Short mmCIF file of C-alpha atoms in Angstrom, two decimals:
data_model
loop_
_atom_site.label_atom_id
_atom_site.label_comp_id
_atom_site.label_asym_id
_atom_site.label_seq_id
_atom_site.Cartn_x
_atom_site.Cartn_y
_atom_site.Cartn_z
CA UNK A 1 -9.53 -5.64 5.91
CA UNK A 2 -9.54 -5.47 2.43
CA UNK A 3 -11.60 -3.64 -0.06
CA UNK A 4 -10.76 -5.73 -2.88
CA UNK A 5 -9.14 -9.66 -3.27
CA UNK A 6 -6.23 -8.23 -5.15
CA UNK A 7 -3.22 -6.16 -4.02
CA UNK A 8 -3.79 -2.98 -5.71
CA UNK A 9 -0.63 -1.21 -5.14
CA UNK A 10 1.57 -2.29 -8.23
CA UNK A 11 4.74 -0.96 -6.46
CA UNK A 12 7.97 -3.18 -6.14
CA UNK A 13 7.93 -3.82 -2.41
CA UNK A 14 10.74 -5.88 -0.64
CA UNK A 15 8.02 -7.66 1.62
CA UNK A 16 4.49 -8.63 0.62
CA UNK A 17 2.69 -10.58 3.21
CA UNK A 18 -0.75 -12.03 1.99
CA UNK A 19 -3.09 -13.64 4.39
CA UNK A 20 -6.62 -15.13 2.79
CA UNK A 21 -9.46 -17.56 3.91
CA UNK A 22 -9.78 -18.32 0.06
CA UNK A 23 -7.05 -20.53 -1.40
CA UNK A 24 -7.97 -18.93 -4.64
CA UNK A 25 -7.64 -15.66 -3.63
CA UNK A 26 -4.13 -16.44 -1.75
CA UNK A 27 -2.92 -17.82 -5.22
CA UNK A 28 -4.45 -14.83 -7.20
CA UNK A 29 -2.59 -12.52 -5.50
CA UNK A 30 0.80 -14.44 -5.95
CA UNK A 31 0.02 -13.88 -9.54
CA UNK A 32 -0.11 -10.44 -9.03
CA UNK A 33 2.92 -9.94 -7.09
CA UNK A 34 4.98 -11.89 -9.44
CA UNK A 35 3.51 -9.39 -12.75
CA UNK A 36 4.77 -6.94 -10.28
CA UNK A 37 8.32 -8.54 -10.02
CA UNK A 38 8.78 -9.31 -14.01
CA UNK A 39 7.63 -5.88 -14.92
CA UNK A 40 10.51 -4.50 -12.59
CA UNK A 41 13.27 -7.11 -14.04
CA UNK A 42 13.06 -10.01 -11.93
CA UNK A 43 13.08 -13.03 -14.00
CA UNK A 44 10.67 -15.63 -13.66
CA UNK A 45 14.16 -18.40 -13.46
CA UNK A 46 15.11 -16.01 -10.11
CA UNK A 47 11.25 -16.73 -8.34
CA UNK A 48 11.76 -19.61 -5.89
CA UNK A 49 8.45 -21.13 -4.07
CA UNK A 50 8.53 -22.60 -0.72
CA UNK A 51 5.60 -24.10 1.13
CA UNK A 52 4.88 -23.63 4.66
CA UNK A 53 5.00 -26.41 6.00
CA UNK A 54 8.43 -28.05 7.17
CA UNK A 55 9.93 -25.20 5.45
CA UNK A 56 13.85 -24.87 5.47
CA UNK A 57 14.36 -21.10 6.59
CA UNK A 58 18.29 -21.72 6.38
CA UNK A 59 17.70 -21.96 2.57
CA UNK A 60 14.86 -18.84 2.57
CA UNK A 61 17.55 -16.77 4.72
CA UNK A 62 20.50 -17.79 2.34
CA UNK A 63 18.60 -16.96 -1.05
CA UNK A 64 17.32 -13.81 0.79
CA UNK A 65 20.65 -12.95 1.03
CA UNK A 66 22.35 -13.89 -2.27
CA UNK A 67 21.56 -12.00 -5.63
CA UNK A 68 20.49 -13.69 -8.26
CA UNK A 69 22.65 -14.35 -11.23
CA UNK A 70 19.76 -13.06 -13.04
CA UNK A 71 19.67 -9.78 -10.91
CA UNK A 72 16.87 -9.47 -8.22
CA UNK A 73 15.22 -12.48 -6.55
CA UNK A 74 11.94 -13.45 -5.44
CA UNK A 75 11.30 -15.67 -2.48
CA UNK A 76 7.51 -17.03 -2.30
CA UNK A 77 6.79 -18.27 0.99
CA UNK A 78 2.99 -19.86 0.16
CA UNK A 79 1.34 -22.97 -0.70
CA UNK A 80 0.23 -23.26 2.84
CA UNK A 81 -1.95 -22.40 5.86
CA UNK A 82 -0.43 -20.34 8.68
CA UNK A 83 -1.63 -22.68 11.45
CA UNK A 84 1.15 -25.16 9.88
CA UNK A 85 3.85 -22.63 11.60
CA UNK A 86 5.20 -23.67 15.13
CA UNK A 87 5.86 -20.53 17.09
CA UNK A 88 9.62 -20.99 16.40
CA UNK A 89 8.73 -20.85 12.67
CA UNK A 90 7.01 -17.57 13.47
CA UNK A 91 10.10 -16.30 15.29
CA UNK A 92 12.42 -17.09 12.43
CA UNK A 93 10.03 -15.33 9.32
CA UNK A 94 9.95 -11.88 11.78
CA UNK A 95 13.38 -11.95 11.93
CA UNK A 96 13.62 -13.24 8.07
CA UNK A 97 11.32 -9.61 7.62
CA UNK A 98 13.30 -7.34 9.50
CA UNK A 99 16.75 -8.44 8.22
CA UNK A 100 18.32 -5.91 5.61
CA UNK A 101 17.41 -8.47 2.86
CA UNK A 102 18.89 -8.07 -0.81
CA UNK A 103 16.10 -9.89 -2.32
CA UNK A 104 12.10 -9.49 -2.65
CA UNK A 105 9.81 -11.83 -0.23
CA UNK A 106 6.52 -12.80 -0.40
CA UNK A 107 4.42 -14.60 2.26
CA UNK A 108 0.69 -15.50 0.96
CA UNK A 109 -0.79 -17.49 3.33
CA UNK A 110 -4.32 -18.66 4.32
CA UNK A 111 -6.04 -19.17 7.61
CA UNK A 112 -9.32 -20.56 9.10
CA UNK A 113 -10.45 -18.99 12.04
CA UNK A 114 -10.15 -15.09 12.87
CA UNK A 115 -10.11 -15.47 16.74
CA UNK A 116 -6.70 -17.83 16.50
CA UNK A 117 -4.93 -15.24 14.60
CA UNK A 118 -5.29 -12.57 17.14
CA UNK A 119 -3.62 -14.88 19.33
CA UNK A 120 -0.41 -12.21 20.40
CA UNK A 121 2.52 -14.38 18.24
CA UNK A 122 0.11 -13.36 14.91
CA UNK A 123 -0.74 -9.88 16.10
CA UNK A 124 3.43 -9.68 16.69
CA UNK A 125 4.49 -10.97 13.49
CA UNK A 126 1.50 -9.16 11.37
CA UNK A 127 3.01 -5.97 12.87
CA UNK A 128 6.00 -6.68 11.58
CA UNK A 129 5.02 -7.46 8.42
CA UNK A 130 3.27 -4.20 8.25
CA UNK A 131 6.21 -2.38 9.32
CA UNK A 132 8.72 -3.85 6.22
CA UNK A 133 6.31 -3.50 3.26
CA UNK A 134 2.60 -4.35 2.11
CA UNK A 135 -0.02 -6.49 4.56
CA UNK A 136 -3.17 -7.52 3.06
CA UNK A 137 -5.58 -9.52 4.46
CA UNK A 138 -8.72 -10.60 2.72
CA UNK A 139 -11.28 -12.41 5.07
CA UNK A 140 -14.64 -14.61 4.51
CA UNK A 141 -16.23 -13.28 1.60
CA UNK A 142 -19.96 -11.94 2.05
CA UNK A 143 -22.61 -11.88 -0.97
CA UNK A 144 -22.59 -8.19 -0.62
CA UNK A 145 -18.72 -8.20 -1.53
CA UNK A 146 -18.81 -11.29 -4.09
CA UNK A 147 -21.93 -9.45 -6.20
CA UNK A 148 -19.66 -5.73 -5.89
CA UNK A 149 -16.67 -8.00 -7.43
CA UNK A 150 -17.95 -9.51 -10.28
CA UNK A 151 -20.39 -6.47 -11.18
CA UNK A 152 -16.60 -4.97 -11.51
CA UNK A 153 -14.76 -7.66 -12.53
CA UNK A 154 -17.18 -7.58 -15.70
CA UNK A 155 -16.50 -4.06 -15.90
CA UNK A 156 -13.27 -4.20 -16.59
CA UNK A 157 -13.99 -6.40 -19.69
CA UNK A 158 -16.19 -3.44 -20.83
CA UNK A 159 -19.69 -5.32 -20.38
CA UNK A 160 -22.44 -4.24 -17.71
CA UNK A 161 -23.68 -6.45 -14.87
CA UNK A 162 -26.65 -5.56 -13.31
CA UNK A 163 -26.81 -5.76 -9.30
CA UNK A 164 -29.90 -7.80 -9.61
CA UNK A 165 -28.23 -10.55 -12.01
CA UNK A 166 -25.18 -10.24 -10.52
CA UNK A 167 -26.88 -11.62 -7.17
CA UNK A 168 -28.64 -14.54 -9.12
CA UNK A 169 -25.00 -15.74 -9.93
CA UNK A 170 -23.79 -15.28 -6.34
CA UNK A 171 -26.67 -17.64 -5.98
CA UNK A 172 -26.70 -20.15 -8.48
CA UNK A 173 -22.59 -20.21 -8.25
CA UNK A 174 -22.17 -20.10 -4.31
CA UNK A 175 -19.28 -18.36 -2.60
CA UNK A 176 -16.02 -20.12 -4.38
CA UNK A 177 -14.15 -16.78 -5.83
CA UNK A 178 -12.82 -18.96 -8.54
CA UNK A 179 -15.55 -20.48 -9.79
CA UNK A 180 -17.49 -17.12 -9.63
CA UNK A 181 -14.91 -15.47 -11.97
CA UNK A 182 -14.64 -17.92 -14.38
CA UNK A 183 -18.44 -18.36 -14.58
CA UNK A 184 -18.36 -14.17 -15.31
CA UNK A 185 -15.58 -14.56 -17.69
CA UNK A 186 -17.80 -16.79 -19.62
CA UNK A 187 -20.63 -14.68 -19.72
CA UNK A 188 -18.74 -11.68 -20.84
CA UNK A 189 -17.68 -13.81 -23.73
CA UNK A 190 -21.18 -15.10 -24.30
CA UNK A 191 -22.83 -11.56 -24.88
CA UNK A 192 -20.05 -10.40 -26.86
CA UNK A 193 -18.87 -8.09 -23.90
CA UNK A 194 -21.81 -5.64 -24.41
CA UNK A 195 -24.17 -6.77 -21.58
CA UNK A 196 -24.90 -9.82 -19.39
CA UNK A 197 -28.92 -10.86 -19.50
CA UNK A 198 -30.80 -13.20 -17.72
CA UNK A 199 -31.50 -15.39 -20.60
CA UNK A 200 -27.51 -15.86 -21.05
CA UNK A 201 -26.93 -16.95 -17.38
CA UNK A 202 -29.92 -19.20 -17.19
CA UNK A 203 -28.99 -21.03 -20.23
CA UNK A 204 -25.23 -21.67 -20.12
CA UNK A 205 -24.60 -20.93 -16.49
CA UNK A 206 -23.97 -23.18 -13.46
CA UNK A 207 -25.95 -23.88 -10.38
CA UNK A 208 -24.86 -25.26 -6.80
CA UNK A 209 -26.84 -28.49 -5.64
CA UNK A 210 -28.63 -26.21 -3.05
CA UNK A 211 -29.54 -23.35 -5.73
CA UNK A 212 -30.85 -26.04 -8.06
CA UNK A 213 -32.86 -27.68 -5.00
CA UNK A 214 -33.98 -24.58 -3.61
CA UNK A 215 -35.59 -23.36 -7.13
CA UNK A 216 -37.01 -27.56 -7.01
CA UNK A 217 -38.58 -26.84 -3.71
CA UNK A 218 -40.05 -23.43 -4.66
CA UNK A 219 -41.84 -25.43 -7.91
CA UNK A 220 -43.14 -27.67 -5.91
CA UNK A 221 -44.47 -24.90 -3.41
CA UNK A 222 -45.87 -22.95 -6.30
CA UNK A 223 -47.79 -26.06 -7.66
CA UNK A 224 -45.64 -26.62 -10.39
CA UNK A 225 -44.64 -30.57 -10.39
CA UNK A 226 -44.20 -31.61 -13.73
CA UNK A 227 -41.30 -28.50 -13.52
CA UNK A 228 -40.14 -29.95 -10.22
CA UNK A 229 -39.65 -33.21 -11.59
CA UNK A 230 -37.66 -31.95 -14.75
CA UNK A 231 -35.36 -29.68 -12.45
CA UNK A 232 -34.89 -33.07 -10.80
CA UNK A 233 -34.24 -35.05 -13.59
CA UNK A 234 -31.95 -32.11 -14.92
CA UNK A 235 -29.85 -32.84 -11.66
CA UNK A 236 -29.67 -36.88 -13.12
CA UNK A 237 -28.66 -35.54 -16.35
CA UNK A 238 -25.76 -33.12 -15.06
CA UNK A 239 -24.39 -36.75 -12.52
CA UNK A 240 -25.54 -34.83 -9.43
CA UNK A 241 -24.42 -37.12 -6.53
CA UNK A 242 -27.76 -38.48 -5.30
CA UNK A 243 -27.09 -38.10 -1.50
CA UNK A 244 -26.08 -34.36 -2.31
CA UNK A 245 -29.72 -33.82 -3.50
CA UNK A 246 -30.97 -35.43 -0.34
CA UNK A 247 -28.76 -33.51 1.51
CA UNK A 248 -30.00 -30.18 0.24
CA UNK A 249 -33.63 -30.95 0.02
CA UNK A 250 -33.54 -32.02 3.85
CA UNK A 251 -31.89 -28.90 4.85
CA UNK A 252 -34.57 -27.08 2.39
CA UNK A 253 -37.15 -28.92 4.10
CA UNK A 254 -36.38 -28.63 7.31
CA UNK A 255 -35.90 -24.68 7.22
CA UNK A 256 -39.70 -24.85 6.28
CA UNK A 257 -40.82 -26.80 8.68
CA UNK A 258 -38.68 -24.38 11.47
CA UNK A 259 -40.41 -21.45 10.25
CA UNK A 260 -44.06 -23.34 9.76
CA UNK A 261 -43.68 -24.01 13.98
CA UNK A 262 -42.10 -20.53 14.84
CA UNK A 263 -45.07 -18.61 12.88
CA UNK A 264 -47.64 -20.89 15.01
CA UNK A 265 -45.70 -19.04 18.18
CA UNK A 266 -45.54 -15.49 15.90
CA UNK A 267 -42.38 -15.49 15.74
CA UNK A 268 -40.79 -14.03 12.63
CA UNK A 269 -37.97 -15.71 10.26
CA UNK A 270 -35.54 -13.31 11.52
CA UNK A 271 -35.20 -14.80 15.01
CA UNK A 272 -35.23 -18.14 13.22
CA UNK A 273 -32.53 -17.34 11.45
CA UNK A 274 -30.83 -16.13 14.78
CA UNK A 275 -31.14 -18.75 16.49
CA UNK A 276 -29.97 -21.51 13.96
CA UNK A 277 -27.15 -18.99 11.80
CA UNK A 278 -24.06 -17.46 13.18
CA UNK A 279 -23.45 -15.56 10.03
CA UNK A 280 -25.01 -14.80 6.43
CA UNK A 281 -28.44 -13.25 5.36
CA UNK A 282 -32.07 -13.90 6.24
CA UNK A 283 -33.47 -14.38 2.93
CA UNK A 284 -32.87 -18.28 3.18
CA UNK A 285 -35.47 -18.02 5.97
CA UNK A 286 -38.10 -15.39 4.31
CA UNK A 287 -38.10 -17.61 1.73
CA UNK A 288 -39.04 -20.43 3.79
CA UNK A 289 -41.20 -19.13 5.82
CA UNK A 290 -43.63 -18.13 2.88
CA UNK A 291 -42.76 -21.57 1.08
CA UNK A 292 -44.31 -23.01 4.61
CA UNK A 293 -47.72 -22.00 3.89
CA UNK A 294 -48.31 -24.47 1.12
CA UNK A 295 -48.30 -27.41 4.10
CA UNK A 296 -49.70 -27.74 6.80
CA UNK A 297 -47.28 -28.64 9.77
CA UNK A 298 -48.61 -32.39 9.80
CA UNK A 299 -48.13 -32.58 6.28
CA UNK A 300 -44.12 -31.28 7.29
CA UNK A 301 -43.99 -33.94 9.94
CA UNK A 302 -44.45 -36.25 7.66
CA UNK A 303 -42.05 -35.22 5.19
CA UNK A 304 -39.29 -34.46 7.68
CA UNK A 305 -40.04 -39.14 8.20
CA UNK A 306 -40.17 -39.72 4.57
CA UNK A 307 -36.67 -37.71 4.40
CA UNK A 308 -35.51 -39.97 7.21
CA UNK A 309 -36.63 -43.22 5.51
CA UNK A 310 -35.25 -42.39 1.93
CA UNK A 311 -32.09 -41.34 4.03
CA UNK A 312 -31.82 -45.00 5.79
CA UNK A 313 -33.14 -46.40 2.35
CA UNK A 314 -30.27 -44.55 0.50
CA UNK A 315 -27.16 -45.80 2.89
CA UNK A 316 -28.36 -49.50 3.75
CA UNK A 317 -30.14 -51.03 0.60
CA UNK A 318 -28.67 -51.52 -2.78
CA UNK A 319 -32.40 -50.19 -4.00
CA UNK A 320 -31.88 -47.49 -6.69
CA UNK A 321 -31.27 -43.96 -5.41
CA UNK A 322 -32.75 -42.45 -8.15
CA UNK A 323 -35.81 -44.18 -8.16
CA UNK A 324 -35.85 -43.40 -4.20
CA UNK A 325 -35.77 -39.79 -5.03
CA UNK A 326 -38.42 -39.72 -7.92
CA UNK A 327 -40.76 -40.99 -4.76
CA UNK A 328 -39.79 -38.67 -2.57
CA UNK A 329 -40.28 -35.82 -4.90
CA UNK A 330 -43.56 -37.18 -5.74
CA UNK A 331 -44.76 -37.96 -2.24
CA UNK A 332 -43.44 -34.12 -0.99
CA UNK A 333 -45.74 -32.90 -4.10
CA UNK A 334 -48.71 -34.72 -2.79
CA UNK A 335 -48.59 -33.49 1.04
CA UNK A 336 -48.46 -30.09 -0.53
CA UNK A 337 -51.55 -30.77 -2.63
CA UNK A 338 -53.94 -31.88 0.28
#
């Protein structure tokens, strides 16, 4: 697995074979591998692109094969997921990779699931791929791994990220690689690439639906409604889709009122978040579980209906989902007061 979402090694390979779960990263590293080609003379007229799906591997082999007027050629096989290759496609690129080619190719791929592409035709062709040049595969990014990345990704532009802010952005941003970049880029620019602070990513950065929520929901725990209701109506201001709000106050809600009934039974947030995530960190559930204690598990019955209602209220009357919300808010921040 990768350490890193880039290809580091900035040698001219004949084969580069790419395989991401991030579209963005997939496309980043074409990038790179075609700054690798220019620098070493191949001109951008001589880079062809195919995509992977119904792709003509006649016309991959031929170009392969042929030299470009130009000198050197690149072939970019990408654009695609490698589920849209049929096991004869998958034949035809190993033998594509192991023929005496004249030209440069590049196959950047991404894929969903890592138990289908240990399936025995992958593990074949990957083999190959590792055999003829450079394989790099970069899998589901982790917070851990997203925070490292844009601590050095700021770096780079000679300005310091702390670990602690550079969590906070993970977040507020969420796990798209793109967005997180450009969000860093911006606040490298911001501070005059000396040093992020606080103040600069809380006033010009962005925030997920479920970041924004989850700091709405922790107001409203701490007693603080009149700051609930302006996070809220900061969401109205910014066109937040209504039903996204409901969406991520219900799963908010609904965390608390799992951990309010497991610590009845002592049992901790860690088996809670066991037994309802596959993957990712705790903290969603620590969180919860001390949010929990400003209701009583009555008081989350309830809410878990009035969710329901504004839910059925939302899809099947033409009443105004704001104004739905504003009660919900307001009726949430009155079973916490009681």
């Amino acid at each position: 697995m990768a350490t890193g979402y880039k290809i580091t090694d900035k040698e001219l390979k004949s084969l580069w074979f790419v395989l991401a779960k991030d579209p963005f990263v997939r496309d980043e590293n074409i990038r790179v591998i075609k700054n690798i080609c220019r620098k070493n003379g191949v001109d951008d007229e001589s880079v062809t692109l195919f995509p992977a799906k119904n792709i003509d591997w006649s016309e991959v082999g031929d170009l392969l094969q042929t030299p470009s007027f130009f000198g050197e050629r690149l072939v970019i096989i990408g654009d695609g997921d490698i589920s849209d290759f049929s096991d004869d496609d998958i034949k035809k690129l190993s033998r594509l990779i192991q023929a005496d080619n004249a030209n440069h190719l590049a196959v950047a791929l991404t894929y969903e699931d890592d138990k289908k592409i240990a399936a025995r035709k992958y593990k074949t062709l990957f083999e190959t791929a590792k055999k003829a040049g450079l394989f790099f595969q970069v899998g589901l990014v982790d917070e851990k791994y997203l925070q490292d990345m844009i601590i050095s990704h700021a770096k780079k532009q000679s300005t310091a990220l702390s670990k602690d802010l550079a969590a906070q952005i993970v977040g507020n941003t969420g796990n798209d690689v793109g967005l997180l970049v450009n969000e860093v880029d911006k606040y490298c620019a911001a501070c005059g690439y000396t040093e992020i602070a606080a103040d600069i990513v809380n006033k010009v950065g962005v925030k997920t639906v479920e970041a924004s929520v989850f700091e709405m929901i922790d107001l409203i725990c701490r007693k603080r409604a009149a700051k609930a209701i302006e996070k809220l109506n900061n969401l109205f201001d910014l066109r937040t889709d209504e039903m996204a709000i409901l969406g991520a106050l219900t799963s908010g809600l609904v965390d608390m009122h799992r951990c309010k009934s497991a610590r009845s039974k002592r049992i901790s947030y860690s088996q809670v978040h066991k037994d309802f995530e596959k993957g990712g960190k705790p903290y969603r559930y620590q969180k919860a579980m001390s949010n929990a204690q400003s209701f009583s598990l009555e008081a989350l019955d309830r809410i878990i209906l009035l969710l329901l209602q504004a839910d059925i209220a939302m899809k099947s009357t033409s009443a105004d989902n704001r104004q739905i919300l504003y009660v919900l808010v307001c009726q949430i921040i009155a079973k916490g007061n009681r």
